[in-house]
Short mmCIF file of N, CA and C in Angstrom, two decimals:
data_model
loop_
_atom_site.label_atom_id
_atom_site.label_comp_id
_atom_site.label_asym_id
_atom_site.label_seq_id
_atom_site.Cartn_x
_atom_site.Cartn_y
_atom_site.Cartn_z
N UNK A 693 -32.40 20.38 -21.35
CA UNK A 693 -33.82 20.18 -21.52
C UNK A 693 -34.26 19.04 -20.61
N UNK A 694 -35.47 19.16 -20.06
CA UNK A 694 -35.96 18.11 -19.17
C UNK A 694 -37.06 17.29 -19.86
N UNK A 695 -37.50 16.24 -19.17
CA UNK A 695 -38.51 15.34 -19.72
C UNK A 695 -39.82 16.06 -19.98
N UNK A 696 -40.21 16.94 -19.08
CA UNK A 696 -41.48 17.66 -19.24
C UNK A 696 -41.50 18.43 -20.55
N UNK A 697 -40.44 19.15 -20.85
CA UNK A 697 -40.36 19.92 -22.09
C UNK A 697 -40.43 19.01 -23.31
N UNK A 698 -39.71 17.91 -23.26
CA UNK A 698 -39.70 16.96 -24.38
C UNK A 698 -41.10 16.39 -24.63
N UNK A 699 -41.74 15.93 -23.55
CA UNK A 699 -43.06 15.32 -23.69
C UNK A 699 -44.09 16.32 -24.20
N UNK A 700 -44.01 17.54 -23.72
CA UNK A 700 -44.92 18.59 -24.21
C UNK A 700 -44.70 18.84 -25.69
N UNK A 701 -43.46 18.89 -26.11
CA UNK A 701 -43.13 19.11 -27.51
C UNK A 701 -43.64 18.00 -28.42
N UNK A 702 -43.71 16.80 -27.89
CA UNK A 702 -44.18 15.66 -28.67
C UNK A 702 -45.69 15.46 -28.57
N UNK A 703 -46.35 16.22 -27.72
CA UNK A 703 -47.79 16.03 -27.50
C UNK A 703 -48.10 14.85 -26.62
N UNK A 704 -47.12 14.39 -25.86
CA UNK A 704 -47.30 13.24 -24.97
C UNK A 704 -47.37 13.66 -23.50
N UNK A 705 -47.75 14.89 -23.26
CA UNK A 705 -47.78 15.40 -21.89
C UNK A 705 -48.97 14.88 -21.09
N UNK A 706 -49.81 14.03 -21.67
CA UNK A 706 -50.92 13.43 -20.94
C UNK A 706 -50.49 12.16 -20.18
N UNK A 707 -49.24 11.73 -20.37
CA UNK A 707 -48.75 10.56 -19.65
C UNK A 707 -48.65 10.88 -18.16
N UNK A 708 -48.95 9.90 -17.34
CA UNK A 708 -48.93 10.09 -15.89
C UNK A 708 -47.53 9.75 -15.36
N UNK A 709 -46.82 10.80 -14.94
CA UNK A 709 -45.45 10.62 -14.48
C UNK A 709 -45.22 11.42 -13.20
N UNK A 710 -44.31 10.95 -12.41
CA UNK A 710 -43.97 11.66 -11.18
C UNK A 710 -43.25 12.96 -11.50
N UNK A 711 -43.50 13.95 -10.69
CA UNK A 711 -42.91 15.28 -10.91
C UNK A 711 -41.39 15.21 -10.98
N UNK A 712 -40.76 14.45 -10.11
CA UNK A 712 -39.31 14.33 -10.12
C UNK A 712 -38.79 13.83 -11.45
N UNK A 713 -39.50 12.88 -12.04
CA UNK A 713 -39.11 12.36 -13.34
C UNK A 713 -39.24 13.44 -14.41
N UNK A 714 -40.35 14.16 -14.37
CA UNK A 714 -40.59 15.20 -15.38
C UNK A 714 -39.53 16.29 -15.36
N UNK A 715 -38.99 16.56 -14.19
CA UNK A 715 -37.99 17.62 -14.05
C UNK A 715 -36.57 17.14 -14.34
N UNK A 716 -36.40 15.82 -14.45
CA UNK A 716 -35.06 15.26 -14.69
C UNK A 716 -34.54 15.65 -16.06
N UNK A 717 -33.23 15.78 -16.16
CA UNK A 717 -32.59 16.11 -17.44
C UNK A 717 -32.82 14.99 -18.45
N UNK A 718 -32.93 15.40 -19.68
CA UNK A 718 -33.09 14.47 -20.79
C UNK A 718 -31.85 14.57 -21.66
N UNK A 719 -30.98 13.58 -21.56
CA UNK A 719 -29.78 13.57 -22.39
C UNK A 719 -29.62 12.19 -23.01
N UNK A 720 -29.46 12.17 -24.31
CA UNK A 720 -29.43 10.93 -25.06
C UNK A 720 -28.02 10.47 -25.41
N UNK A 721 -27.92 9.17 -25.62
CA UNK A 721 -26.70 8.55 -26.12
C UNK A 721 -27.00 8.02 -27.52
N UNK A 722 -25.97 7.60 -28.21
CA UNK A 722 -26.16 7.02 -29.54
C UNK A 722 -27.09 5.81 -29.50
N UNK A 723 -27.02 5.04 -28.43
CA UNK A 723 -27.90 3.87 -28.28
C UNK A 723 -29.37 4.25 -28.24
N UNK A 724 -29.67 5.41 -27.64
CA UNK A 724 -31.05 5.90 -27.63
C UNK A 724 -31.52 6.18 -29.05
N UNK A 725 -30.65 6.81 -29.83
CA UNK A 725 -31.00 7.15 -31.22
C UNK A 725 -31.20 5.88 -32.05
N UNK A 726 -30.33 4.91 -31.87
CA UNK A 726 -30.45 3.65 -32.63
C UNK A 726 -31.72 2.90 -32.25
N UNK A 727 -32.01 2.85 -30.96
CA UNK A 727 -33.21 2.17 -30.50
C UNK A 727 -34.46 2.89 -31.02
N UNK A 728 -34.45 4.22 -30.97
CA UNK A 728 -35.58 5.00 -31.46
C UNK A 728 -35.80 4.73 -32.95
N UNK A 729 -34.72 4.67 -33.71
CA UNK A 729 -34.84 4.39 -35.14
C UNK A 729 -35.47 3.02 -35.38
N UNK A 730 -35.00 2.01 -34.67
CA UNK A 730 -35.51 0.66 -34.85
C UNK A 730 -37.02 0.59 -34.57
N UNK A 731 -37.44 1.19 -33.47
CA UNK A 731 -38.86 1.13 -33.15
C UNK A 731 -39.68 2.05 -34.06
N UNK A 732 -39.10 3.16 -34.47
CA UNK A 732 -39.77 4.06 -35.41
C UNK A 732 -40.14 3.31 -36.69
N UNK A 733 -39.21 2.54 -37.22
CA UNK A 733 -39.46 1.77 -38.43
C UNK A 733 -40.59 0.76 -38.19
N UNK A 734 -40.57 0.12 -37.05
CA UNK A 734 -41.63 -0.85 -36.73
C UNK A 734 -43.00 -0.17 -36.67
N UNK A 735 -43.07 0.94 -35.96
CA UNK A 735 -44.36 1.63 -35.81
C UNK A 735 -44.85 2.20 -37.12
N UNK A 736 -43.95 2.72 -37.90
CA UNK A 736 -44.30 3.36 -39.17
C UNK A 736 -44.87 2.36 -40.17
N UNK A 737 -44.50 1.10 -40.03
CA UNK A 737 -44.92 0.10 -41.02
C UNK A 737 -45.99 -0.85 -40.49
N UNK A 738 -46.60 -0.50 -39.39
CA UNK A 738 -47.64 -1.35 -38.79
C UNK A 738 -48.97 -0.62 -38.74
N UNK A 739 -49.97 -1.35 -38.34
CA UNK A 739 -51.30 -0.78 -38.17
C UNK A 739 -51.31 0.30 -37.08
N UNK A 740 -50.25 0.37 -36.32
CA UNK A 740 -50.16 1.38 -35.26
C UNK A 740 -50.25 2.80 -35.82
N UNK A 741 -49.82 2.99 -37.06
CA UNK A 741 -49.89 4.32 -37.67
C UNK A 741 -50.58 4.30 -39.03
N UNK A 742 -50.95 3.13 -39.51
CA UNK A 742 -51.56 3.02 -40.84
C UNK A 742 -53.07 2.81 -40.71
N UNK A 743 -53.82 3.47 -41.55
CA UNK A 743 -55.28 3.40 -41.51
C UNK A 743 -55.76 1.97 -41.75
N UNK A 744 -56.89 1.66 -41.13
CA UNK A 744 -57.57 0.39 -41.36
C UNK A 744 -58.98 0.74 -41.84
N UNK A 745 -59.10 1.03 -43.14
CA UNK A 745 -60.40 1.48 -43.67
C UNK A 745 -61.49 0.43 -43.48
N UNK A 746 -62.71 0.91 -43.33
CA UNK A 746 -63.87 0.03 -43.20
C UNK A 746 -63.92 -0.90 -44.42
N UNK A 747 -64.16 -2.16 -44.14
CA UNK A 747 -64.27 -3.13 -45.22
C UNK A 747 -62.95 -3.73 -45.65
N UNK A 748 -61.86 -3.32 -45.02
CA UNK A 748 -60.57 -3.91 -45.36
C UNK A 748 -59.85 -4.30 -44.08
N UNK A 749 -58.92 -5.19 -44.21
CA UNK A 749 -58.15 -5.62 -43.06
C UNK A 749 -58.92 -6.55 -42.14
N UNK A 750 -58.28 -6.88 -41.06
CA UNK A 750 -58.83 -7.85 -40.12
C UNK A 750 -58.50 -7.39 -38.72
N UNK A 751 -59.51 -7.34 -37.87
CA UNK A 751 -59.33 -6.84 -36.50
C UNK A 751 -58.35 -7.70 -35.70
N UNK A 752 -58.46 -9.00 -35.83
CA UNK A 752 -57.57 -9.88 -35.06
C UNK A 752 -56.11 -9.70 -35.47
N UNK A 753 -55.88 -9.55 -36.76
CA UNK A 753 -54.52 -9.33 -37.24
C UNK A 753 -54.00 -7.99 -36.74
N UNK A 754 -54.86 -6.98 -36.75
CA UNK A 754 -54.47 -5.66 -36.24
C UNK A 754 -54.11 -5.75 -34.76
N UNK A 755 -54.92 -6.45 -33.99
CA UNK A 755 -54.65 -6.61 -32.56
C UNK A 755 -53.34 -7.36 -32.34
N UNK A 756 -53.09 -8.39 -33.11
CA UNK A 756 -51.83 -9.14 -33.00
C UNK A 756 -50.63 -8.24 -33.29
N UNK A 757 -50.77 -7.39 -34.29
CA UNK A 757 -49.68 -6.48 -34.65
C UNK A 757 -49.39 -5.50 -33.52
N UNK A 758 -50.43 -4.99 -32.92
CA UNK A 758 -50.25 -4.06 -31.80
C UNK A 758 -49.62 -4.79 -30.62
N UNK A 759 -50.12 -5.97 -30.33
CA UNK A 759 -49.58 -6.75 -29.21
C UNK A 759 -48.10 -7.07 -29.42
N UNK A 760 -47.71 -7.29 -30.66
CA UNK A 760 -46.32 -7.65 -30.95
C UNK A 760 -45.35 -6.52 -30.62
N UNK A 761 -45.85 -5.30 -30.41
CA UNK A 761 -44.98 -4.19 -30.02
C UNK A 761 -44.25 -4.47 -28.71
N UNK A 762 -44.88 -5.24 -27.83
CA UNK A 762 -44.23 -5.57 -26.57
C UNK A 762 -42.95 -6.37 -26.82
N UNK A 763 -43.05 -7.42 -27.61
CA UNK A 763 -41.88 -8.25 -27.90
C UNK A 763 -40.86 -7.48 -28.72
N UNK A 764 -41.33 -6.71 -29.68
CA UNK A 764 -40.42 -5.93 -30.52
C UNK A 764 -39.63 -4.94 -29.66
N UNK A 765 -40.32 -4.26 -28.77
CA UNK A 765 -39.65 -3.30 -27.89
C UNK A 765 -38.67 -4.00 -26.96
N UNK A 766 -39.08 -5.12 -26.40
CA UNK A 766 -38.17 -5.88 -25.52
C UNK A 766 -36.91 -6.28 -26.27
N UNK A 767 -37.07 -6.73 -27.49
CA UNK A 767 -35.92 -7.16 -28.28
C UNK A 767 -34.97 -5.99 -28.53
N UNK A 768 -35.52 -4.84 -28.87
CA UNK A 768 -34.70 -3.65 -29.10
C UNK A 768 -33.96 -3.27 -27.82
N UNK A 769 -34.65 -3.31 -26.70
CA UNK A 769 -34.03 -2.96 -25.42
C UNK A 769 -32.88 -3.92 -25.09
N UNK A 770 -33.08 -5.20 -25.36
CA UNK A 770 -32.02 -6.18 -25.12
C UNK A 770 -30.82 -5.94 -26.03
N UNK A 771 -31.10 -5.65 -27.31
CA UNK A 771 -30.02 -5.42 -28.27
C UNK A 771 -29.20 -4.18 -27.92
N UNK A 772 -29.87 -3.12 -27.55
CA UNK A 772 -29.18 -1.85 -27.28
C UNK A 772 -28.59 -1.80 -25.87
N UNK A 773 -29.11 -2.59 -24.99
CA UNK A 773 -28.57 -2.66 -23.63
C UNK A 773 -28.67 -1.34 -22.89
N UNK A 774 -27.65 -1.08 -22.10
CA UNK A 774 -27.67 0.09 -21.21
C UNK A 774 -27.35 1.39 -21.93
N UNK A 775 -27.18 1.33 -23.22
CA UNK A 775 -26.89 2.54 -23.99
C UNK A 775 -28.15 3.26 -24.46
N UNK A 776 -29.32 2.79 -23.98
CA UNK A 776 -30.57 3.43 -24.43
C UNK A 776 -31.52 3.67 -23.26
N UNK A 777 -31.00 4.24 -22.20
CA UNK A 777 -31.79 4.45 -20.98
C UNK A 777 -32.94 5.44 -21.21
N UNK A 778 -32.70 6.53 -21.92
CA UNK A 778 -33.77 7.50 -22.16
C UNK A 778 -34.87 6.89 -23.04
N UNK A 779 -34.46 6.19 -24.07
CA UNK A 779 -35.42 5.50 -24.92
C UNK A 779 -36.22 4.50 -24.10
N UNK A 780 -35.55 3.75 -23.24
CA UNK A 780 -36.21 2.75 -22.41
C UNK A 780 -37.30 3.39 -21.57
N UNK A 781 -36.98 4.52 -20.95
CA UNK A 781 -37.97 5.19 -20.11
C UNK A 781 -39.21 5.52 -20.91
N UNK A 782 -39.04 6.11 -22.07
CA UNK A 782 -40.18 6.50 -22.89
C UNK A 782 -40.93 5.27 -23.40
N UNK A 783 -40.21 4.28 -23.88
CA UNK A 783 -40.84 3.08 -24.44
C UNK A 783 -41.68 2.34 -23.40
N UNK A 784 -41.16 2.17 -22.22
CA UNK A 784 -41.88 1.44 -21.16
C UNK A 784 -43.14 2.20 -20.76
N UNK A 785 -43.02 3.50 -20.64
CA UNK A 785 -44.18 4.32 -20.25
C UNK A 785 -45.26 4.23 -21.33
N UNK A 786 -44.89 4.33 -22.59
CA UNK A 786 -45.87 4.26 -23.67
C UNK A 786 -46.51 2.87 -23.72
N UNK A 787 -45.72 1.83 -23.59
CA UNK A 787 -46.29 0.48 -23.59
C UNK A 787 -47.29 0.32 -22.44
N UNK A 788 -46.90 0.75 -21.25
CA UNK A 788 -47.76 0.55 -20.08
C UNK A 788 -48.98 1.44 -20.05
N UNK A 789 -48.86 2.67 -20.51
CA UNK A 789 -49.97 3.61 -20.37
C UNK A 789 -50.81 3.79 -21.63
N UNK A 790 -50.28 3.47 -22.79
CA UNK A 790 -51.04 3.66 -24.02
C UNK A 790 -51.41 2.32 -24.66
N UNK A 791 -50.44 1.44 -24.84
CA UNK A 791 -50.69 0.19 -25.56
C UNK A 791 -51.37 -0.85 -24.68
N UNK A 792 -50.87 -1.05 -23.46
CA UNK A 792 -51.39 -2.11 -22.60
C UNK A 792 -52.89 -2.00 -22.31
N UNK A 793 -53.43 -0.82 -22.02
CA UNK A 793 -54.89 -0.77 -21.78
C UNK A 793 -55.71 -1.24 -22.99
N UNK A 794 -55.24 -0.93 -24.18
CA UNK A 794 -55.93 -1.36 -25.40
C UNK A 794 -55.86 -2.88 -25.54
N UNK A 795 -54.68 -3.44 -25.42
CA UNK A 795 -54.55 -4.89 -25.59
C UNK A 795 -55.22 -5.65 -24.45
N UNK A 796 -55.18 -5.10 -23.24
CA UNK A 796 -55.81 -5.76 -22.08
C UNK A 796 -57.32 -5.83 -22.26
N UNK A 797 -57.89 -4.84 -22.91
CA UNK A 797 -59.33 -4.86 -23.16
C UNK A 797 -59.68 -5.80 -24.31
N UNK A 798 -58.94 -5.70 -25.41
CA UNK A 798 -59.35 -6.38 -26.63
C UNK A 798 -58.85 -7.82 -26.75
N UNK A 799 -57.79 -8.19 -26.09
CA UNK A 799 -57.31 -9.57 -26.20
C UNK A 799 -58.34 -10.57 -25.64
N UNK A 800 -58.87 -10.34 -24.43
CA UNK A 800 -59.90 -11.28 -23.95
C UNK A 800 -61.15 -11.30 -24.84
N UNK A 801 -61.50 -10.14 -25.38
CA UNK A 801 -62.67 -10.09 -26.28
C UNK A 801 -62.41 -10.92 -27.54
N UNK A 802 -61.19 -10.85 -28.03
CA UNK A 802 -60.84 -11.65 -29.20
C UNK A 802 -60.95 -13.14 -28.87
N UNK A 803 -60.41 -13.53 -27.71
CA UNK A 803 -60.46 -14.94 -27.30
C UNK A 803 -61.89 -15.44 -27.12
N UNK A 804 -62.78 -14.53 -26.71
CA UNK A 804 -64.19 -14.89 -26.53
C UNK A 804 -64.97 -14.86 -27.84
N UNK A 805 -64.31 -14.49 -28.93
CA UNK A 805 -64.98 -14.45 -30.22
C UNK A 805 -65.74 -13.17 -30.52
N UNK A 806 -65.58 -12.16 -29.66
CA UNK A 806 -66.32 -10.91 -29.83
C UNK A 806 -65.95 -10.17 -31.11
N UNK A 807 -64.75 -10.40 -31.63
CA UNK A 807 -64.35 -9.71 -32.85
C UNK A 807 -64.98 -10.32 -34.11
N UNK A 808 -65.85 -11.28 -33.91
CA UNK A 808 -66.64 -11.81 -35.03
C UNK A 808 -67.96 -11.04 -35.15
N UNK A 809 -68.28 -10.26 -34.12
CA UNK A 809 -69.51 -9.46 -34.09
C UNK A 809 -69.28 -8.11 -34.76
N UNK A 810 -70.14 -7.76 -35.70
CA UNK A 810 -69.97 -6.54 -36.48
C UNK A 810 -69.93 -5.28 -35.59
N UNK A 811 -70.80 -5.22 -34.60
CA UNK A 811 -70.84 -4.04 -33.71
C UNK A 811 -69.56 -3.93 -32.90
N UNK A 812 -69.06 -5.04 -32.42
CA UNK A 812 -67.81 -5.03 -31.65
C UNK A 812 -66.65 -4.61 -32.55
N UNK A 813 -66.69 -5.03 -33.79
CA UNK A 813 -65.64 -4.64 -34.74
C UNK A 813 -65.65 -3.13 -34.97
N UNK A 814 -66.83 -2.54 -35.01
CA UNK A 814 -66.92 -1.09 -35.17
C UNK A 814 -66.34 -0.37 -33.96
N UNK A 815 -66.64 -0.88 -32.77
CA UNK A 815 -66.08 -0.30 -31.55
C UNK A 815 -64.56 -0.46 -31.54
N UNK A 816 -64.10 -1.65 -31.91
CA UNK A 816 -62.67 -1.91 -31.99
C UNK A 816 -61.99 -0.90 -32.91
N UNK A 817 -62.54 -0.71 -34.10
CA UNK A 817 -61.93 0.20 -35.07
C UNK A 817 -61.94 1.65 -34.58
N UNK A 818 -62.98 2.02 -33.88
CA UNK A 818 -63.03 3.38 -33.32
C UNK A 818 -61.94 3.55 -32.26
N UNK A 819 -61.80 2.57 -31.39
CA UNK A 819 -60.77 2.64 -30.36
C UNK A 819 -59.37 2.50 -30.97
N UNK A 820 -59.26 1.72 -32.02
CA UNK A 820 -57.98 1.60 -32.73
C UNK A 820 -57.58 2.96 -33.30
N UNK A 821 -58.53 3.69 -33.86
CA UNK A 821 -58.24 5.01 -34.41
C UNK A 821 -57.71 5.95 -33.32
N UNK A 822 -58.29 5.87 -32.12
CA UNK A 822 -57.80 6.69 -31.00
C UNK A 822 -56.39 6.27 -30.60
N UNK A 823 -56.16 4.96 -30.55
CA UNK A 823 -54.83 4.45 -30.23
C UNK A 823 -53.83 4.90 -31.29
N UNK A 824 -54.21 4.83 -32.55
CA UNK A 824 -53.33 5.24 -33.63
C UNK A 824 -52.94 6.72 -33.50
N UNK A 825 -53.88 7.53 -33.06
CA UNK A 825 -53.58 8.95 -32.86
C UNK A 825 -52.49 9.13 -31.80
N UNK A 826 -52.63 8.41 -30.70
CA UNK A 826 -51.62 8.49 -29.63
C UNK A 826 -50.29 7.91 -30.08
N UNK A 827 -50.34 6.79 -30.77
CA UNK A 827 -49.10 6.17 -31.24
C UNK A 827 -48.46 6.98 -32.36
N UNK A 828 -49.24 7.76 -33.06
CA UNK A 828 -48.69 8.68 -34.05
C UNK A 828 -47.81 9.72 -33.37
N UNK A 829 -48.23 10.20 -32.21
CA UNK A 829 -47.42 11.14 -31.43
C UNK A 829 -46.11 10.47 -31.01
N UNK A 830 -46.22 9.24 -30.56
CA UNK A 830 -45.06 8.47 -30.14
C UNK A 830 -44.11 8.26 -31.32
N UNK A 831 -44.67 7.93 -32.48
CA UNK A 831 -43.86 7.71 -33.67
C UNK A 831 -43.11 8.98 -34.05
N UNK A 832 -43.80 10.13 -33.98
CA UNK A 832 -43.13 11.40 -34.27
C UNK A 832 -42.02 11.68 -33.24
N UNK A 833 -42.27 11.31 -31.99
CA UNK A 833 -41.24 11.47 -30.95
C UNK A 833 -40.03 10.60 -31.27
N UNK A 834 -40.27 9.38 -31.72
CA UNK A 834 -39.16 8.47 -32.07
C UNK A 834 -38.36 9.02 -33.24
N UNK A 835 -39.05 9.59 -34.23
CA UNK A 835 -38.33 10.20 -35.35
C UNK A 835 -37.43 11.32 -34.84
N UNK A 836 -37.95 12.13 -33.93
CA UNK A 836 -37.16 13.21 -33.34
C UNK A 836 -35.95 12.66 -32.60
N UNK A 837 -36.17 11.64 -31.79
CA UNK A 837 -35.06 11.03 -31.04
C UNK A 837 -34.02 10.44 -31.99
N UNK A 838 -34.48 9.83 -33.06
CA UNK A 838 -33.57 9.20 -34.01
C UNK A 838 -32.88 10.22 -34.91
N UNK A 839 -33.39 11.44 -34.92
CA UNK A 839 -32.80 12.48 -35.76
C UNK A 839 -33.11 12.30 -37.23
N UNK A 840 -34.31 11.78 -37.53
CA UNK A 840 -34.70 11.56 -38.92
C UNK A 840 -35.99 12.32 -39.23
N UNK A 841 -36.23 12.50 -40.52
CA UNK A 841 -37.48 13.12 -40.96
C UNK A 841 -38.64 12.21 -40.59
N UNK A 842 -39.69 12.80 -40.06
CA UNK A 842 -40.86 12.01 -39.69
C UNK A 842 -41.74 11.77 -40.91
N UNK A 843 -42.05 10.53 -41.17
CA UNK A 843 -42.88 10.15 -42.31
C UNK A 843 -44.26 9.65 -41.89
N UNK A 844 -44.61 9.88 -40.63
CA UNK A 844 -45.87 9.36 -40.09
C UNK A 844 -47.07 9.80 -40.91
N UNK A 845 -47.11 11.05 -41.31
CA UNK A 845 -48.26 11.59 -42.04
C UNK A 845 -47.96 11.79 -43.53
N UNK A 846 -47.09 10.98 -44.07
CA UNK A 846 -46.69 11.10 -45.46
C UNK A 846 -47.83 10.83 -46.44
N UNK A 847 -48.62 9.83 -46.12
CA UNK A 847 -49.70 9.43 -47.02
C UNK A 847 -51.00 10.13 -46.65
N UNK A 848 -51.83 10.38 -47.65
CA UNK A 848 -53.15 10.98 -47.45
C UNK A 848 -54.18 9.88 -47.63
N UNK A 849 -54.42 9.13 -46.55
CA UNK A 849 -55.32 7.98 -46.60
C UNK A 849 -56.60 8.35 -45.89
N UNK A 850 -57.72 8.09 -46.54
CA UNK A 850 -59.02 8.38 -45.91
C UNK A 850 -59.87 7.16 -45.89
#
């Protein structure tokens, strides 16, 4: 199986990747599975996949949690070392193409105090919901890589 097939199966085929990469074989090691499990647990228990209903939670805390994915992912990559090359490829691409644009936009706004404005908070929450949808796909992909049942949509939260 190649990367293109895997990404399509996970609903992540909107990522911008070179054709050569997409056609490359996708073969995992135990380290990939372990790394996927570790990050799956992190994503599953954060605002990345959990609803932030209107009137509850805090935008700055949500942004901090999302931003912390960079350090969490780096730590997992360091722990697993060279035994998680396939996981590394996917994780870096998701961080750079899905998470980074969100944090790059909202971190300066937070520093400028924009998240104290009700209208900006509404925009933030709308964009957070879109990010959560994309990260939900990633979380399901991690469950698949880890070989575990996906619990991303376990709860019926509205």
